[in-house]
Amino acid sequence: MSRDAIDTAKKESVRTRLLEAALTSIRRKGYSATTVDELCAIAGVTKGGFFHHFKSKEALGVAAADYWSQMTSGLFVNAPYHEPDDPLERVLAYIDFRSALIEGPIAEFTCLVGTMVQEAYDSSDAIRAACEASICGHAATLEADIEAAMDKYGRTEGVSAASLALHTQAVLQGGFILAKARGGPEIAKESAAHLKRYITLLFKH
Amino acid sequence: MSRDAIDTAKKESVRTRLLEAALTSIRRKGYSATTVDELCAIAGVTKGGFFHHFKSKEALGVAAADYWSQMTSGLFVNAPYHEPDDPLERVLAYIDFRSALIEGPIAEFTCLVGTMVQEAYDSSDAIRAACEASICGHAATLEADIEAAMDKYGRTEGVSAASLALHTQAVLQGGFILAKARGGPEIAKESAAHLKRYITLLFKH
DNA sequence: GCCTTAAAACCGACTAGTTGGTATGTTTTC
DNA sequence: GAAAACATACCAACTAGTCGGTTTTAAGGC
Protein backbone atom coordinates (compact mmCIF):
# COMPACT_ATOMS: atom_id res chain seq x y z
CA MET A 1 0.00 0.00 0.00
CA SER A 2 1.48 3.29 -1.03
CA ARG A 3 1.84 6.25 1.26
CA ASP A 4 -0.93 7.97 -0.68
CA ALA A 5 -3.29 5.04 -0.47
CA ILE A 6 -2.88 4.87 3.29
CA ASP A 7 -3.49 8.58 3.54
CA THR A 8 -6.61 8.29 1.50
CA ALA A 9 -7.90 5.33 3.47
CA LYS A 10 -7.44 7.05 6.79
CA LYS A 11 -8.75 10.35 5.56
CA GLU A 12 -11.80 8.72 4.06
CA SER A 13 -12.64 6.38 6.87
CA VAL A 14 -14.87 8.72 8.88
CA ARG A 15 -16.24 10.35 5.78
CA THR A 16 -17.02 6.94 4.31
CA ARG A 17 -18.68 5.79 7.49
CA LEU A 18 -20.93 8.83 7.34
CA LEU A 19 -21.72 8.18 3.69
CA GLU A 20 -22.49 4.53 4.37
CA ALA A 21 -24.79 5.58 7.19
CA ALA A 22 -26.45 8.03 4.81
CA LEU A 23 -27.08 5.32 2.22
CA THR A 24 -28.72 3.07 4.78
CA SER A 25 -30.83 5.72 6.39
CA ILE A 26 -31.93 7.56 3.25
CA ARG A 27 -32.89 4.32 1.56
CA ARG A 28 -35.00 3.43 4.57
CA LYS A 29 -36.56 6.72 5.56
CA GLY A 30 -35.77 9.20 2.83
CA TYR A 31 -33.60 12.27 2.83
CA SER A 32 -35.69 14.64 4.94
CA ALA A 33 -36.35 12.15 7.70
CA THR A 34 -32.65 11.33 7.92
CA THR A 35 -31.06 13.56 10.53
CA VAL A 36 -27.47 14.64 10.91
CA ASP A 37 -27.50 13.55 14.54
CA GLU A 38 -28.57 10.07 13.55
CA LEU A 39 -25.82 9.72 10.97
CA CYS A 40 -23.28 10.87 13.54
CA ALA A 41 -24.53 8.30 16.02
CA ILE A 42 -24.37 5.46 13.46
CA ALA A 43 -20.93 6.47 12.23
CA GLY A 44 -19.66 7.11 15.74
CA VAL A 45 -18.73 10.72 15.05
CA THR A 46 -19.78 13.97 16.66
CA LYS A 47 -21.46 16.94 15.07
CA GLY A 48 -18.14 18.69 14.72
CA GLY A 49 -16.81 15.76 12.76
CA PHE A 50 -19.78 15.72 10.44
CA PHE A 51 -19.59 19.39 9.58
CA HIS A 52 -15.87 19.13 9.13
CA HIS A 53 -16.45 16.76 6.21
CA PHE A 54 -19.69 18.22 4.85
CA LYS A 55 -20.50 21.88 4.93
CA SER A 56 -24.22 21.19 5.14
CA LYS A 57 -26.77 18.39 5.07
CA GLU A 58 -27.40 19.24 1.44
CA ALA A 59 -23.70 18.75 0.68
CA LEU A 60 -23.94 15.33 2.29
CA GLY A 61 -26.87 14.54 0.00
CA VAL A 62 -24.81 15.42 -3.04
CA ALA A 63 -21.82 13.47 -1.73
CA ALA A 64 -24.05 10.49 -1.02
CA ALA A 65 -25.34 10.51 -4.59
CA ASP A 66 -21.78 10.67 -5.91
CA TYR A 67 -20.68 7.90 -3.57
CA TRP A 68 -23.63 5.84 -4.72
CA SER A 69 -22.64 6.35 -8.37
CA GLN A 70 -19.13 5.22 -7.57
CA MET A 71 -20.24 2.11 -5.69
CA THR A 72 -22.82 1.00 -8.23
CA SER A 73 -20.63 1.67 -11.23
CA GLY A 74 -18.00 -0.55 -9.63
CA LEU A 75 -20.60 -3.26 -9.21
CA PHE A 76 -21.79 -3.05 -12.81
CA VAL A 77 -18.41 -2.77 -14.46
CA ASN A 78 -17.35 -6.05 -12.90
CA ALA A 79 -20.68 -7.80 -13.44
CA PRO A 80 -20.83 -10.87 -15.69
CA TYR A 81 -23.55 -9.55 -18.01
CA HIS A 82 -20.92 -8.16 -20.38
CA GLU A 83 -19.77 -11.62 -21.41
CA PRO A 84 -22.12 -12.61 -24.27
CA ASP A 85 -20.84 -11.92 -27.78
CA ASP A 86 -24.24 -10.85 -28.99
CA PRO A 87 -25.12 -7.27 -27.98
CA LEU A 88 -28.81 -8.04 -27.52
CA GLU A 89 -27.86 -10.91 -25.24
CA ARG A 90 -25.80 -8.47 -23.19
CA VAL A 91 -28.73 -6.11 -22.81
CA LEU A 92 -31.02 -8.94 -21.76
CA ALA A 93 -28.36 -10.25 -19.40
CA TYR A 94 -28.20 -6.80 -17.85
CA ILE A 95 -31.89 -6.96 -17.06
CA ASP A 96 -31.48 -10.44 -15.60
CA PHE A 97 -28.64 -9.13 -13.49
CA ARG A 98 -30.75 -6.24 -12.21
CA SER A 99 -33.62 -8.61 -11.54
CA ALA A 100 -31.38 -10.93 -9.55
CA LEU A 101 -30.37 -8.01 -7.33
CA ILE A 102 -34.00 -7.46 -6.36
CA GLU A 103 -34.03 -9.66 -3.27
CA GLY A 104 -34.39 -9.40 0.48
CA PRO A 105 -35.23 -6.29 2.51
CA ILE A 106 -36.56 -3.43 0.42
CA ALA A 107 -34.05 -0.88 1.66
CA GLU A 108 -31.26 -3.13 0.42
CA PHE A 109 -32.20 -3.34 -3.25
CA THR A 110 -33.88 0.00 -3.88
CA CYS A 111 -32.10 2.97 -5.41
CA LEU A 112 -30.69 5.76 -3.29
CA VAL A 113 -30.86 8.46 -5.92
CA GLY A 114 -34.33 7.50 -7.08
CA THR A 115 -35.53 7.85 -3.51
CA MET A 116 -33.69 11.07 -2.86
CA VAL A 117 -34.65 12.90 -6.03
CA GLN A 118 -38.33 12.39 -5.26
CA GLU A 119 -38.03 14.59 -2.21
CA ALA A 120 -35.32 16.97 -3.27
CA TYR A 121 -35.93 17.73 -6.94
CA ASP A 122 -37.60 21.01 -6.09
CA SER A 123 -35.81 21.99 -2.89
CA SER A 124 -32.21 21.36 -3.90
CA ASP A 125 -30.99 21.65 -7.43
CA ALA A 126 -27.56 20.37 -6.40
CA ILE A 127 -29.05 17.11 -5.15
CA ARG A 128 -31.33 16.89 -8.16
CA ALA A 129 -28.37 17.29 -10.51
CA ALA A 130 -26.32 14.69 -8.64
CA CYS A 131 -29.19 12.21 -8.87
CA GLU A 132 -29.68 12.96 -12.54
CA ALA A 133 -25.99 12.37 -13.17
CA SER A 134 -26.16 9.07 -11.33
CA ILE A 135 -29.19 7.74 -13.16
CA CYS A 136 -28.32 9.05 -16.60
CA GLY A 137 -24.66 8.13 -16.22
CA HIS A 138 -25.62 4.56 -15.49
CA ALA A 139 -28.13 4.48 -18.34
CA ALA A 140 -25.39 5.66 -20.66
CA THR A 141 -23.38 2.52 -19.97
CA LEU A 142 -26.16 0.58 -21.70
CA GLU A 143 -26.32 2.68 -24.80
CA ALA A 144 -23.40 1.11 -26.66
CA ASP A 145 -24.87 -2.37 -26.34
CA ILE A 146 -28.32 -1.20 -27.38
CA GLU A 147 -26.84 0.66 -30.32
CA ALA A 148 -24.94 -2.45 -31.40
CA ALA A 149 -28.08 -4.52 -31.08
CA MET A 150 -29.86 -2.03 -33.32
CA ASP A 151 -27.08 -2.32 -35.87
CA LYS A 152 -27.41 -6.05 -35.85
CA TYR A 153 -31.16 -6.58 -35.57
CA GLY A 154 -32.51 -3.41 -37.13
CA ARG A 155 -34.12 -0.29 -35.79
CA THR A 156 -37.66 0.63 -34.93
CA GLU A 157 -38.78 4.07 -35.93
CA GLY A 158 -38.83 6.52 -33.06
CA VAL A 159 -36.73 4.33 -30.78
CA SER A 160 -33.27 5.62 -29.96
CA ALA A 161 -30.67 3.79 -27.91
CA ALA A 162 -30.58 6.64 -25.38
CA SER A 163 -34.34 6.66 -24.96
CA LEU A 164 -34.49 2.89 -24.52
CA ALA A 165 -31.65 2.94 -22.01
CA LEU A 166 -33.46 5.54 -19.92
CA HIS A 167 -36.65 3.54 -20.22
CA THR A 168 -34.95 0.57 -18.57
CA GLN A 169 -34.13 2.80 -15.62
CA ALA A 170 -37.69 4.10 -15.48
CA VAL A 171 -39.05 0.56 -15.33
CA LEU A 172 -36.63 -0.39 -12.55
CA GLN A 173 -37.34 2.75 -10.54
CA GLY A 174 -41.06 2.26 -10.96
CA GLY A 175 -40.69 -1.34 -9.87
CA PHE A 176 -39.02 -0.16 -6.69
CA ILE A 177 -41.96 2.10 -5.90
CA LEU A 178 -44.44 -0.73 -6.39
CA ALA A 179 -42.26 -2.99 -4.28
CA LYS A 180 -42.33 -0.42 -1.49
CA ALA A 181 -46.09 -0.11 -1.76
CA ARG A 182 -46.54 -3.86 -1.85
CA GLY A 183 -44.02 -4.59 0.85
CA GLY A 184 -42.09 -7.12 -1.21
CA PRO A 185 -39.78 -7.44 -4.21
CA GLU A 186 -41.86 -9.75 -6.43
CA ILE A 187 -43.72 -7.04 -8.30
CA ALA A 188 -40.47 -5.32 -9.23
CA LYS A 189 -39.13 -8.55 -10.65
CA GLU A 190 -42.27 -8.96 -12.71
CA SER A 191 -41.87 -5.49 -14.16
CA ALA A 192 -38.30 -6.34 -15.07
CA ALA A 193 -39.63 -9.43 -16.85
CA HIS A 194 -42.01 -7.23 -18.83
CA LEU A 195 -39.10 -4.99 -19.74
CA LYS A 196 -37.10 -7.95 -20.96
CA ARG A 197 -40.05 -9.13 -23.03
CA TYR A 198 -40.42 -5.67 -24.54
CA ILE A 199 -36.81 -5.52 -25.65
CA THR A 200 -36.97 -9.04 -26.99
CA LEU A 201 -40.09 -8.25 -29.02
CA LEU A 202 -38.56 -5.01 -30.20
CA PHE A 203 -35.55 -6.72 -31.73
CA LYS A 204 -36.82 -10.15 -32.66
CA HIS A 205 -39.95 -9.00 -34.39
CA MET B 1 -78.31 21.48 -3.09
CA SER B 2 -79.71 19.20 -0.42
CA ARG B 3 -79.40 19.80 3.31
CA ASP B 4 -76.96 16.92 3.48
CA ALA B 5 -74.83 18.23 0.65
CA ILE B 6 -74.52 21.63 2.30
CA ASP B 7 -73.60 20.01 5.58
CA THR B 8 -71.03 17.89 3.88
CA ALA B 9 -69.62 20.85 1.99
CA LYS B 10 -69.28 22.93 5.12
CA LYS B 11 -68.05 20.09 7.22
CA GLU B 12 -65.53 19.14 4.59
CA SER B 13 -64.40 22.60 3.67
CA VAL B 14 -61.62 22.98 6.22
CA ARG B 15 -60.69 19.34 6.04
CA THR B 16 -60.61 19.52 2.26
CA ARG B 17 -58.51 22.66 2.31
CA LEU B 18 -56.00 20.87 4.50
CA LEU B 19 -55.99 17.86 2.21
CA GLU B 20 -55.55 20.02 -0.88
CA ALA B 21 -52.66 21.77 0.83
CA ALA B 22 -51.20 18.37 1.67
CA LEU B 23 -51.41 17.23 -1.96
CA THR B 24 -49.58 20.32 -3.16
CA SER B 25 -46.90 20.29 -0.52
CA ILE B 26 -46.21 16.57 -0.46
CA ARG B 27 -45.96 16.42 -4.22
CA ARG B 28 -43.46 19.25 -4.14
CA LYS B 29 -41.36 18.44 -1.07
CA GLY B 30 -42.35 15.01 0.07
CA TYR B 31 -44.10 13.86 3.21
CA SER B 32 -41.38 14.40 5.80
CA ALA B 33 -40.53 17.90 4.65
CA THR B 34 -44.18 18.87 4.72
CA THR B 35 -44.98 20.35 8.12
CA VAL B 36 -48.27 20.63 9.93
CA ASP B 37 -47.68 24.33 10.51
CA GLU B 38 -47.25 24.91 6.81
CA LEU B 39 -50.46 23.10 5.92
CA CYS B 40 -52.31 25.15 8.52
CA ALA B 41 -50.94 28.37 7.06
CA ILE B 42 -51.91 27.41 3.50
CA ALA B 43 -55.37 26.25 4.54
CA GLY B 44 -55.87 29.24 6.82
CA VAL B 45 -56.45 27.12 9.92
CA THR B 46 -54.73 26.93 13.25
CA LYS B 47 -53.06 23.95 14.84
CA GLY B 48 -56.15 23.24 16.88
CA GLY B 49 -58.18 23.00 13.70
CA PHE B 50 -55.74 20.61 12.14
CA PHE B 51 -55.64 18.22 15.06
CA HIS B 52 -59.38 18.37 15.34
CA HIS B 53 -59.64 16.78 11.89
CA PHE B 54 -56.58 14.56 11.97
CA LYS B 55 -55.34 12.89 15.08
CA SER B 56 -51.74 12.97 13.86
CA LYS B 57 -49.61 13.86 10.88
CA GLU B 58 -49.61 10.18 9.95
CA ALA B 59 -53.42 10.18 9.89
CA LEU B 60 -53.26 13.12 7.52
CA GLY B 61 -50.95 11.13 5.28
CA VAL B 62 -53.42 8.26 5.14
CA ALA B 63 -56.31 10.65 4.53
CA ALA B 64 -54.34 12.39 1.78
CA ALA B 65 -53.76 9.06 0.03
CA ASP B 66 -57.46 8.23 0.28
CA TYR B 67 -58.42 11.68 -0.94
CA TRP B 68 -56.00 11.26 -3.83
CA SER B 69 -57.60 7.93 -4.75
CA GLN B 70 -61.00 9.56 -4.76
CA MET B 71 -59.93 12.50 -6.90
CA THR B 72 -58.01 10.47 -9.46
CA SER B 73 -60.64 7.76 -9.76
CA GLY B 74 -63.15 10.49 -10.53
CA LEU B 75 -60.86 11.80 -13.23
CA PHE B 76 -60.34 8.41 -14.81
CA VAL B 77 -63.91 7.20 -14.66
CA ASN B 78 -65.04 10.20 -16.67
CA ALA B 79 -62.09 10.14 -19.07
CA PRO B 80 -62.71 9.54 -22.78
CA TYR B 81 -60.35 6.57 -23.13
CA HIS B 82 -63.19 4.15 -22.43
CA GLU B 83 -64.90 4.97 -25.71
CA PRO B 84 -63.25 2.62 -28.25
CA ASP B 85 -65.07 -0.63 -28.94
CA ASP B 86 -61.87 -2.59 -29.15
CA PRO B 87 -60.40 -3.44 -25.72
CA LEU B 88 -56.82 -3.09 -26.90
CA GLU B 89 -57.64 0.34 -28.25
CA ARG B 90 -58.99 1.26 -24.84
CA VAL B 91 -55.78 0.20 -23.13
CA LEU B 92 -53.68 2.14 -25.61
CA ALA B 93 -55.99 5.13 -25.26
CA TYR B 94 -55.45 4.94 -21.51
CA ILE B 95 -51.73 5.29 -22.02
CA ASP B 96 -52.26 8.21 -24.37
CA PHE B 97 -54.48 9.79 -21.77
CA ARG B 98 -51.85 9.35 -19.07
CA SER B 99 -49.20 10.70 -21.40
CA ALA B 100 -51.28 13.77 -22.17
CA LEU B 101 -51.51 14.51 -18.45
CA ILE B 102 -47.73 14.69 -18.22
CA GLU B 103 -47.38 18.43 -18.84
CA GLY B 104 -46.31 21.57 -17.05
CA PRO B 105 -44.75 21.83 -13.61
CA ILE B 106 -43.50 18.55 -12.23
CA ALA B 107 -45.44 18.75 -8.98
CA GLU B 108 -48.64 19.00 -10.96
CA PHE B 109 -48.44 15.76 -12.90
CA THR B 110 -46.53 13.47 -10.54
CA CYS B 111 -48.20 10.99 -8.25
CA LEU B 112 -48.85 11.74 -4.60
CA VAL B 113 -48.86 8.18 -3.39
CA GLY B 114 -45.81 7.21 -5.40
CA THR B 115 -43.94 10.05 -3.78
CA MET B 116 -45.23 9.37 -0.31
CA VAL B 117 -44.67 5.63 -0.24
CA GLN B 118 -40.99 6.09 -1.03
CA GLU B 119 -40.46 7.83 2.28
CA ALA B 120 -43.04 6.17 4.44
CA TYR B 121 -43.05 2.49 3.42
CA ASP B 122 -40.88 1.55 6.37
CA SER B 123 -41.90 4.15 8.95
CA SER B 124 -45.67 3.94 8.62
CA ASP B 125 -47.51 0.83 7.59
CA ALA B 126 -50.79 2.74 7.55
CA ILE B 127 -49.48 5.15 4.93
CA ARG B 128 -47.86 2.32 3.00
CA ALA B 129 -51.14 0.40 2.89
CA ALA B 130 -53.09 3.48 1.79
CA CYS B 131 -50.61 4.06 -1.04
CA GLU B 132 -50.75 0.42 -2.04
CA ALA B 133 -54.54 0.57 -2.14
CA SER B 134 -54.41 3.68 -4.30
CA ILE B 135 -51.93 2.31 -6.83
CA CYS B 136 -53.28 -1.22 -7.00
CA GLY B 137 -56.87 -0.02 -6.95
CA HIS B 138 -56.21 2.12 -9.97
CA ALA B 139 -54.32 -0.65 -11.74
CA ALA B 140 -57.29 -2.93 -11.19
CA THR B 141 -59.48 -0.64 -13.29
CA LEU B 142 -57.32 -1.60 -16.27
CA GLU B 143 -57.51 -5.33 -15.79
CA ALA B 144 -60.88 -5.90 -17.43
CA ASP B 145 -59.80 -4.20 -20.66
CA ILE B 146 -56.49 -6.06 -20.70
CA GLU B 147 -58.26 -9.32 -20.06
CA ALA B 148 -60.69 -8.64 -22.90
CA ALA B 149 -57.78 -7.76 -25.18
CA MET B 150 -56.18 -11.07 -24.30
CA ASP B 151 -59.39 -12.88 -25.13
CA LYS B 152 -59.50 -11.17 -28.48
CA TYR B 153 -55.87 -11.13 -29.53
CA GLY B 154 -54.47 -14.11 -27.66
CA ARG B 155 -52.29 -14.54 -24.64
CA THR B 156 -48.55 -14.60 -24.11
CA GLU B 157 -47.23 -17.20 -21.72
CA GLY B 158 -46.36 -15.77 -18.34
CA VAL B 159 -48.27 -12.53 -18.88
CA SER B 160 -51.33 -11.99 -16.74
CA ALA B 161 -53.70 -9.05 -16.97
CA ALA B 162 -52.99 -8.12 -13.36
CA SER B 163 -49.26 -8.18 -13.85
CA LEU B 164 -49.43 -6.09 -17.01
CA ALA B 165 -51.76 -3.60 -15.35
CA LEU B 166 -49.29 -3.14 -12.51
CA HIS B 167 -46.46 -2.85 -15.00
CA THR B 168 -48.15 0.15 -16.58
CA GLN B 169 -48.14 1.82 -13.19
CA ALA B 170 -44.50 0.96 -12.65
CA VAL B 171 -43.55 2.56 -15.96
CA LEU B 172 -45.50 5.70 -15.15
CA GLN B 173 -44.07 5.96 -11.64
CA GLY B 174 -40.58 5.39 -12.96
CA GLY B 175 -41.15 8.03 -15.60
CA PHE B 176 -42.04 10.49 -12.85
CA ILE B 177 -38.76 9.83 -11.10
CA LEU B 178 -36.77 10.39 -14.26
CA ALA B 179 -38.77 13.54 -14.94
CA LYS B 180 -37.88 14.81 -11.48
CA ALA B 181 -34.23 14.01 -12.03
CA ARG B 182 -34.22 15.59 -15.46
CA GLY B 183 -36.26 18.60 -14.47
CA GLY B 184 -38.84 18.16 -17.24
CA PRO B 185 -41.68 15.90 -18.37
CA GLU B 186 -40.35 14.77 -21.76
CA ILE B 187 -38.57 11.66 -20.53
CA ALA B 188 -41.71 10.43 -18.79
CA LYS B 189 -43.65 10.81 -22.00
CA GLU B 190 -41.02 8.82 -23.83
CA SER B 191 -41.29 6.02 -21.34
CA ALA B 192 -45.04 6.01 -21.80
CA ALA B 193 -44.43 5.69 -25.54
CA HIS B 194 -42.22 2.65 -24.90
CA LEU B 195 -44.97 1.18 -22.77
CA LYS B 196 -47.49 1.70 -25.53
CA ARG B 197 -45.14 0.07 -28.03
CA TYR B 198 -44.67 -2.88 -25.69
CA ILE B 199 -48.37 -3.51 -25.35
CA THR B 200 -48.88 -3.12 -29.09
CA LEU B 201 -46.12 -5.62 -29.84
CA LEU B 202 -47.45 -7.97 -27.22
CA PHE B 203 -50.88 -8.21 -28.81
CA LYS B 204 -50.24 -7.58 -32.49
CA HIS B 205 -47.40 -10.04 -32.82
C1' DG C 1 15.61 9.29 14.74
C1' DC C 2 13.85 13.57 17.24
C1' DC C 3 11.86 17.96 17.70
C1' DT C 4 9.11 21.62 15.81
C1' DT C 5 5.21 23.37 13.56
C1' DA C 6 1.21 23.91 11.23
C1' DA C 7 -2.57 22.14 9.27
C1' DA C 8 -6.11 18.85 9.15
C1' DA C 9 -9.23 15.92 11.85
C1' DC C 10 -12.19 15.70 15.33
C1' DC C 11 -14.70 16.82 19.86
C1' DG C 12 -18.56 18.58 22.62
C1' DA C 13 -21.23 22.07 24.38
C1' DC C 14 -24.11 25.52 22.67
C1' DT C 15 -27.93 28.11 20.01
C1' DA C 16 -31.85 29.75 17.63
C1' DG C 17 -35.43 28.13 15.34
C1' DT C 18 -38.71 24.36 14.24
C1' DT C 19 -41.13 20.09 15.05
C1' DG C 20 -45.55 17.43 16.12
C1' DG C 21 -48.63 17.50 19.60
C1' DT C 22 -51.62 19.18 23.76
C1' DA C 23 -54.65 21.59 27.14
C1' DT C 24 -57.89 24.88 27.64
C1' DG C 25 -60.54 27.79 25.92
C1' DT C 26 -64.41 30.18 22.66
C1' DT C 27 -67.60 30.11 18.92
C1' DT C 28 -70.76 27.96 15.84
C1' DT C 29 -74.20 24.64 14.58
C1' DC C 30 -78.18 21.82 15.09
C1' DG D 1 -77.89 23.16 25.59
C1' DA D 2 -74.67 20.02 24.10
C1' DA D 3 -71.69 18.53 20.73
C1' DA D 4 -68.86 19.62 16.97
C1' DA D 5 -65.65 23.05 14.99
C1' DC D 6 -62.47 25.79 15.55
C1' DA D 7 -58.77 29.29 18.12
C1' DT D 8 -54.87 30.39 21.32
C1' DA D 9 -51.11 29.63 23.98
C1' DC D 10 -47.97 26.56 25.14
C1' DC D 11 -44.36 22.66 25.47
C1' DA D 12 -40.73 19.24 25.28
C1' DA D 13 -38.07 17.25 21.94
C1' DC D 14 -35.59 17.79 18.10
C1' DT D 15 -33.43 20.36 14.04
C1' DA D 16 -29.28 21.99 11.29
C1' DG D 17 -25.54 24.46 12.14
C1' DT D 18 -21.70 27.11 15.04
C1' DC D 19 -17.63 27.86 17.67
C1' DG D 20 -13.70 27.46 20.48
C1' DG D 21 -10.93 24.02 21.84
C1' DT D 22 -8.10 19.47 21.68
C1' DT D 23 -5.94 15.72 19.38
C1' DT D 24 -3.80 13.56 15.36
C1' DT D 25 -1.16 13.56 11.39
C1' DA D 26 2.38 14.77 8.01
C1' DA D 27 6.42 17.33 6.67
C1' DG D 28 10.78 19.57 7.45
C1' DG D 29 14.97 20.92 9.75
C1' DC D 30 18.64 19.12 12.40
PDB file of C-alpha atoms (C1' of nucleotides) in Angstrom, chain C, chain D:
ATOM      1  C1'  DG C   1      15.613   9.285  14.737  1.00  0.00           C
ATOM      2  C1'  DC C   2      13.854  13.573  17.238  1.00  0.00           C
ATOM      3  C1'  DC C   3      11.858  17.965  17.697  1.00  0.00           C
ATOM      4  C1'  DT C   4       9.107  21.619  15.806  1.00  0.00           C
ATOM      5  C1'  DT C   5       5.213  23.368  13.562  1.00  0.00           C
ATOM      6  C1'  DA C   6       1.214  23.913  11.229  1.00  0.00           C
ATOM      7  C1'  DA C   7      -2.574  22.138   9.266  1.00  0.00           C
ATOM      8  C1'  DA C   8      -6.111  18.852   9.153  1.00  0.00           C
ATOM      9  C1'  DA C   9      -9.234  15.922  11.849  1.00  0.00           C
ATOM     10  C1'  DC C  10     -12.190  15.700  15.327  1.00  0.00           C
ATOM     11  C1'  DC C  11     -14.703  16.818  19.862  1.00  0.00           C
ATOM     12  C1'  DG C  12     -18.563  18.580  22.620  1.00  0.00           C
ATOM     13  C1'  DA C  13     -21.226  22.067  24.383  1.00  0.00           C
ATOM     14  C1'  DC C  14     -24.107  25.518  22.672  1.00  0.00           C
ATOM     15  C1'  DT C  15     -27.934  28.111  20.008  1.00  0.00           C
ATOM     16  C1'  DA C  16     -31.853  29.746  17.626  1.00  0.00           C
ATOM     17  C1'  DG C  17     -35.435  28.127  15.336  1.00  0.00           C
ATOM     18  C1'  DT C  18     -38.714  24.361  14.239  1.00  0.00           C
ATOM     19  C1'  DT C  19     -41.132  20.091  15.054  1.00  0.00           C
ATOM     20  C1'  DG C  20     -45.549  17.426  16.120  1.00  0.00           C
ATOM     21  C1'  DG C  21     -48.628  17.501  19.598  1.00  0.00           C
ATOM     22  C1'  DT C  22     -51.624  19.184  23.760  1.00  0.00           C
ATOM     23  C1'  DA C  23     -54.649  21.589  27.139  1.00  0.00           C
ATOM     24  C1'  DT C  24     -57.886  24.885  27.640  1.00  0.00           C
ATOM     25  C1'  DG C  25     -60.542  27.790  25.918  1.00  0.00           C
ATOM     26  C1'  DT C  26     -64.409  30.182  22.656  1.00  0.00           C
ATOM     27  C1'  DT C  27     -67.604  30.106  18.925  1.00  0.00           C
ATOM     28  C1'  DT C  28     -70.764  27.961  15.842  1.00  0.00           C
ATOM     29  C1'  DT C  29     -74.201  24.637  14.581  1.00  0.00           C
ATOM     30  C1'  DC C  30     -78.178  21.819  15.088  1.00  0.00           C
TER      31       DC C  30
ATOM     32  C1'  DG D   1     -77.894  23.164  25.594  1.00  0.00           C
ATOM     33  C1'  DA D   2     -74.672  20.023  24.101  1.00  0.00           C
ATOM     34  C1'  DA D   3     -71.687  18.528  20.729  1.00  0.00           C
ATOM     35  C1'  DA D   4     -68.857  19.619  16.971  1.00  0.00           C
ATOM     36  C1'  DA D   5     -65.652  23.049  14.992  1.00  0.00           C
ATOM     37  C1'  DC D   6     -62.473  25.785  15.554  1.00  0.00           C
ATOM     38  C1'  DA D   7     -58.765  29.293  18.123  1.00  0.00           C
ATOM     39  C1'  DT D   8     -54.873  30.390  21.324  1.00  0.00           C
ATOM     40  C1'  DA D   9     -51.109  29.627  23.977  1.00  0.00           C
ATOM     41  C1'  DC D  10     -47.970  26.557  25.138  1.00  0.00           C
ATOM     42  C1'  DC D  11     -44.364  22.657  25.473  1.00  0.00           C
ATOM     43  C1'  DA D  12     -40.730  19.235  25.280  1.00  0.00           C
ATOM     44  C1'  DA D  13     -38.066  17.252  21.935  1.00  0.00           C
ATOM     45  C1'  DC D  14     -35.593  17.786  18.100  1.00  0.00           C
ATOM     46  C1'  DT D  15     -33.433  20.357  14.042  1.00  0.00           C
ATOM     47  C1'  DA D  16     -29.278  21.985  11.287  1.00  0.00           C
ATOM     48  C1'  DG D  17     -25.544  24.464  12.139  1.00  0.00           C
ATOM     49  C1'  DT D  18     -21.695  27.113  15.043  1.00  0.00           C
ATOM     50  C1'  DC D  19     -17.633  27.865  17.673  1.00  0.00           C
ATOM     51  C1'  DG D  20     -13.705  27.464  20.483  1.00  0.00           C
ATOM     52  C1'  DG D  21     -10.931  24.024  21.837  1.00  0.00           C
ATOM     53  C1'  DT D  22      -8.095  19.473  21.682  1.00  0.00           C
ATOM     54  C1'  DT D  23      -5.945  15.722  19.377  1.00  0.00           C
ATOM     55  C1'  DT D  24      -3.796  13.559  15.356  1.00  0.00           C
ATOM     56  C1'  DT D  25      -1.156  13.557  11.392  1.00  0.00           C
ATOM     57  C1'  DA D  26       2.383  14.768   8.006  1.00  0.00           C
ATOM     58  C1'  DA D  27       6.424  17.331   6.675  1.00  0.00           C
ATOM     59  C1'  DG D  28      10.783  19.574   7.454  1.00  0.00           C
ATOM     60  C1'  DG D  29      14.972  20.915   9.751  1.00  0.00           C
ATOM     61  C1'  DC D  30      18.637  19.125  12.404  1.00  0.00           C
TER      62       DC D  30
END
